[in-house]
Coordinates of C-alpha atoms in Angstrom, one line a residue:
M1 CA 193.4 221.5 41.2
R2 CA 191.9 225.0 41.4
Q3 CA 193.8 228.2 40.6
S4 CA 192.6 231.8 40.3
V5 CA 194.4 234.4 38.2
Y6 CA 193.7 238.1 38.3
T7 CA 193.9 239.0 34.6
P8 CA 191.3 238.7 31.8
L9 CA 192.4 236.1 29.2
T10 CA 191.8 238.3 26.2
K11 CA 193.5 241.4 27.6
L12 CA 196.9 240.2 28.7
R13 CA 199.4 242.4 26.9
A14 CA 202.8 242.1 28.5
L15 CA 204.9 240.4 31.1
A16 CA 208.3 242.1 31.5
A17 CA 211.2 242.6 34.0
G18 CA 209.4 243.2 37.3
A19 CA 206.1 244.1 35.8
L20 CA 202.9 242.3 34.7
L21 CA 200.2 244.2 32.9
L22 CA 196.7 243.1 34.0
A23 CA 194.0 244.8 32.1
S24 CA 190.2 244.6 31.8
T25 CA 187.6 246.7 30.0
G26 CA 188.4 250.3 31.0
C27 CA 190.9 249.3 33.7
E28 CA 194.6 248.6 33.8
K29 CA 196.8 247.5 36.7
I30 CA 200.5 247.0 37.3
V31 CA 201.6 244.2 39.6
N32 CA 205.3 244.4 40.5
L33 CA 207.1 241.1 40.1
D34 CA 210.8 240.1 40.6
L35 CA 211.2 238.5 37.1
Q36 CA 214.4 237.8 35.4
T37 CA 213.7 239.0 31.9
S38 CA 214.8 242.6 31.3
T39 CA 214.7 243.0 27.5
A40 CA 211.5 243.5 25.5
Q41 CA 210.0 240.3 24.3
L42 CA 207.3 239.4 21.8
V43 CA 203.9 238.8 23.5
I44 CA 201.4 236.7 21.5
E45 CA 197.8 236.4 22.4
G46 CA 196.0 234.0 20.0
N47 CA 192.4 232.6 20.3
L48 CA 190.3 230.3 18.2
V49 CA 186.8 229.6 19.5
D50 CA 184.2 227.1 18.4
D51 CA 181.7 230.0 17.8
N52 CA 182.1 230.1 14.0
R53 CA 184.4 233.1 14.2
P54 CA 187.9 233.3 12.7
C55 CA 191.2 233.2 14.7
Q56 CA 192.2 236.4 16.4
V57 CA 195.8 237.2 17.3
T58 CA 197.3 240.2 19.0
L59 CA 201.1 241.0 18.9
N60 CA 202.9 243.4 21.3
R61 CA 206.3 244.0 22.7
S62 CA 206.7 243.7 26.5
A63 CA 207.7 246.8 28.4
N64 CA 210.5 247.1 30.9
Y65 CA 209.7 247.7 34.6
T66 CA 211.0 251.2 34.3
A67 CA 209.1 252.0 31.2
T68 CA 205.7 253.8 31.0
N69 CA 202.5 251.7 30.9
S70 CA 202.5 251.5 27.1
F71 CA 203.2 248.5 24.9
E72 CA 204.4 248.6 21.3
A73 CA 202.1 246.9 18.8
V74 CA 203.9 244.7 16.4
R75 CA 203.1 245.4 12.7
G76 CA 203.9 243.6 9.5
A77 CA 204.1 240.1 10.9
T78 CA 203.3 237.0 8.8
I79 CA 200.9 234.7 10.7
T80 CA 199.6 231.4 9.4
L81 CA 197.1 229.0 10.9
A82 CA 196.9 225.4 10.0
D83 CA 194.7 222.4 11.2
N84 CA 195.2 218.7 11.0
A85 CA 192.4 218.4 8.4
G86 CA 194.5 220.1 5.7
G87 CA 193.3 223.6 6.3
L88 CA 195.8 226.5 5.9
E89 CA 195.3 230.3 5.9
T90 CA 197.3 233.5 6.4
L91 CA 195.9 236.0 8.8
R92 CA 195.6 239.6 7.7
E93 CA 196.6 242.6 9.8
T94 CA 193.5 244.7 10.7
A95 CA 193.2 248.5 10.9
T96 CA 194.1 248.2 14.6
P97 CA 197.9 248.0 14.9
G98 CA 199.1 244.6 16.2
Q99 CA 195.8 242.8 15.6
Y100 CA 195.5 240.0 13.0
L101 CA 192.4 238.2 11.9
G102 CA 191.8 234.9 10.0
A103 CA 189.1 234.3 7.4
T104 CA 188.2 230.7 6.6
L105 CA 189.3 228.3 9.3
R106 CA 186.9 227.8 12.2
G107 CA 187.3 226.1 15.6
V108 CA 186.1 222.5 15.5
P109 CA 186.2 220.3 18.6
G110 CA 188.8 217.6 18.3
R111 CA 191.0 219.3 15.7
I112 CA 194.6 220.3 16.3
Y113 CA 195.6 223.8 15.2
T114 CA 199.1 225.2 14.7
L115 CA 199.7 229.0 14.8
R116 CA 203.0 230.3 13.3
V117 CA 204.1 233.9 13.8
E118 CA 207.1 235.3 11.8
T119 CA 208.4 238.7 12.7
G120 CA 211.8 240.3 13.1
G121 CA 213.6 237.4 11.4
A122 CA 212.3 234.9 13.9
A123 CA 209.5 232.3 14.0
Y124 CA 207.3 231.3 16.9
V125 CA 205.0 228.3 16.8
A126 CA 202.3 227.0 19.1
T127 CA 199.9 224.0 18.8
S128 CA 196.6 223.7 20.5
R129 CA 193.9 221.1 20.4
L130 CA 190.3 222.2 20.7
P131 CA 189.0 219.8 23.4
A132 CA 186.4 217.2 22.5
P133 CA 183.8 216.4 23.5
V134 CA 182.9 219.9 24.7
V135 CA 181.8 219.7 28.4
P136 CA 178.3 221.3 28.8
F137 CA 177.9 224.3 31.2
N138 CA 175.0 222.8 33.2
K139 CA 174.0 225.6 35.7
L140 CA 174.9 229.0 37.0
S141 CA 173.8 230.1 40.5
T142 CA 175.0 232.2 43.4
Q143 CA 175.7 231.7 47.1
L144 CA 176.7 233.7 50.1
S145 CA 180.4 233.4 51.1
A146 CA 181.3 232.0 54.5
F147 CA 183.5 235.0 54.9
G148 CA 180.8 237.6 54.9
T149 CA 177.0 237.7 54.5
D150 CA 177.3 240.5 51.9
N151 CA 179.8 238.6 49.8
I152 CA 177.9 236.9 46.9
Q153 CA 179.8 234.3 44.8
A154 CA 178.9 232.8 41.5
V155 CA 178.6 229.0 41.5
V156 CA 179.2 226.9 38.3
D157 CA 178.0 223.4 37.8
Y158 CA 179.2 220.9 35.2
T159 CA 180.1 217.2 34.9
D160 CA 183.7 216.3 34.1
P161 CA 183.8 213.3 31.7
A162 CA 185.7 210.2 32.6
G163 CA 189.4 210.3 31.7
K164 CA 191.9 212.7 33.0
G165 CA 193.2 215.6 31.0
N166 CA 190.2 218.0 31.0
S167 CA 190.9 221.6 31.8
Y168 CA 188.6 224.6 32.3
L169 CA 188.7 228.3 32.4
F170 CA 185.9 230.6 33.7
R171 CA 185.4 234.4 33.2
Q172 CA 182.8 236.4 35.1
Y173 CA 180.9 239.5 34.0
R174 CA 179.0 241.8 36.3
N175 CA 176.4 244.0 34.5
G176 CA 178.3 243.4 31.2
K177 CA 181.7 244.3 32.6
L178 CA 184.5 241.7 32.6
N179 CA 185.9 241.1 36.1
D180 CA 189.6 241.0 36.7
A181 CA 189.5 237.5 38.2
I182 CA 190.0 234.4 36.0
F183 CA 189.5 230.9 37.4
V184 CA 191.3 227.9 36.1
Q185 CA 190.6 224.3 37.0
N186 CA 191.5 220.8 35.8
D187 CA 190.3 217.3 36.7
E188 CA 193.4 216.0 38.4
F189 CA 191.4 215.3 41.6
T190 CA 187.9 215.4 40.2
D191 CA 188.0 213.1 37.2
G192 CA 184.5 212.0 36.2
N193 CA 182.8 213.9 39.0
R194 CA 179.9 216.2 39.0
I195 CA 181.3 219.6 40.0
S196 CA 179.7 222.5 41.8
Q197 CA 182.4 225.1 42.3
A198 CA 182.2 228.7 43.7
L199 CA 184.2 231.3 41.8
R200 CA 185.8 233.1 44.7
T201 CA 186.7 236.6 43.6
R202 CA 188.8 237.4 46.7
S203 CA 188.0 241.1 46.1
S204 CA 189.5 243.6 48.6
S205 CA 189.9 247.3 49.0
S206 CA 193.3 247.0 47.3
T207 CA 192.3 244.8 44.3
D208 CA 188.9 246.4 43.8
P209 CA 188.8 249.7 45.7
N210 CA 185.5 250.8 44.2
E211 CA 183.9 247.4 44.6
L212 CA 183.1 247.4 40.8
D213 CA 183.4 243.5 40.7
K214 CA 181.4 242.9 43.9
L215 CA 178.0 241.2 43.2
V216 CA 174.9 242.6 44.7
R217 CA 171.2 241.7 44.4
G218 CA 169.7 242.6 41.1
D219 CA 173.0 242.4 39.2
S220 CA 173.2 240.7 35.8
L221 CA 175.7 237.9 36.2
R222 CA 177.2 236.3 33.1
V223 CA 179.9 233.5 33.3
E224 CA 181.8 232.1 30.4
M225 CA 183.1 228.5 30.6
Q226 CA 185.9 227.5 28.3
N227 CA 187.2 224.0 27.7
I228 CA 190.9 224.5 27.2
D229 CA 193.8 222.2 26.5
P230 CA 196.5 221.2 29.0
G231 CA 199.1 223.6 27.5
V232 CA 196.9 226.6 28.0
Y233 CA 196.0 225.5 31.5
E234 CA 199.7 225.2 32.3
Y235 CA 200.2 228.8 31.1
F236 CA 197.7 230.2 33.5
R237 CA 198.7 227.8 36.3
T238 CA 202.3 229.0 36.2
L239 CA 201.1 232.6 36.0
T240 CA 199.2 232.0 39.2
L241 CA 202.3 230.6 40.9
I242 CA 204.2 233.8 40.0
L243 CA 201.4 236.1 41.3
T244 CA 200.8 234.1 44.5
A245 CA 204.5 233.7 45.3
G246 CA 205.6 237.2 44.4
G247 CA 207.6 236.0 41.4
A248 CA 210.4 234.4 43.6
P249 CA 212.6 232.7 41.0
S250 CA 213.7 230.0 43.4
T251 CA 210.2 228.6 43.6
T252 CA 208.4 229.7 40.4
P253 CA 209.3 230.1 36.7
A254 CA 210.6 233.5 35.6
N255 CA 207.6 233.8 33.2
P256 CA 204.4 231.9 32.7
K257 CA 205.0 228.7 30.7
S258 CA 204.0 229.7 27.2
N259 CA 203.0 227.1 24.6
F260 CA 205.0 229.0 21.9
S261 CA 208.4 227.9 20.8
G262 CA 211.2 230.5 20.1
G263 CA 211.0 232.4 23.4
A264 CA 207.8 234.4 22.9
L265 CA 205.5 235.2 25.9
G266 CA 201.8 234.6 25.8
Y267 CA 199.7 231.7 24.5
F268 CA 197.6 230.3 21.7
S269 CA 194.3 228.7 22.7
A270 CA 191.8 226.8 20.7
H271 CA 188.9 226.4 23.0
S272 CA 185.1 226.1 23.4
R273 CA 183.0 228.8 24.9
R274 CA 179.7 228.3 26.7
V275 CA 177.9 231.2 28.5
L276 CA 175.1 231.3 31.1
T277 CA 173.5 234.5 32.4
I278 CA 171.3 235.0 35.5
K279 CA 170.0 237.8 37.7
V280 CA 171.5 237.8 41.1
P281 CA 168.6 237.0 43.6

């Protein structure tokens, strides 16, 4: 099952009553949605990668539809990270308000991690398993889209291992700039297959008026492949449903399905990261 989401994974800041903030490097967008939540909610963005770097967490409060495009950083929270190998640490708040950083625990494939956030007298808990084995990113290439000879698409190749439950997330960079599009896929219909999949950006004059994400010959193209767990996949799958259905509450959830307990928005993802870079021919 393939889905595409127009928001960078590490830049999601808030989903509130009628408004979803979609941000990328140097760019912010507001997409109006008919969502049910009207009060500010805690938005948690947590990532732990198998790149020997510590866990990173960002805390913000969602903004109401009628509010300005600003989101309050949450300071003074107590955040702990534990793994199923006996590890435990408390993250420290950095000099940047709302951003917290671990120190000792690292992302190890196969381990299960639990992130606990305490703030405002409430606790929010999420668990994420860093998938194992990590699926290799075999090849990155390009092709011309069938919808236009000047529309160049990235193509990713990998082999899904036997056994359902594998999920993947792809991010695309053009000349070092993170594109708005995010691509999520699982192996529900492709279990154990060799996959060659085009990343269809679906750019248009409305979503990319200056064609900043449009690939042209000579560009540097970098694609990041993440192995994610089913809970993180579900978060972005339900976010996709909201975006593609206009947020109609009769057919989609009011907010993306977070893997946090306690009513917080956002996600915690322990995942792998593999990157390939080519020059667009």
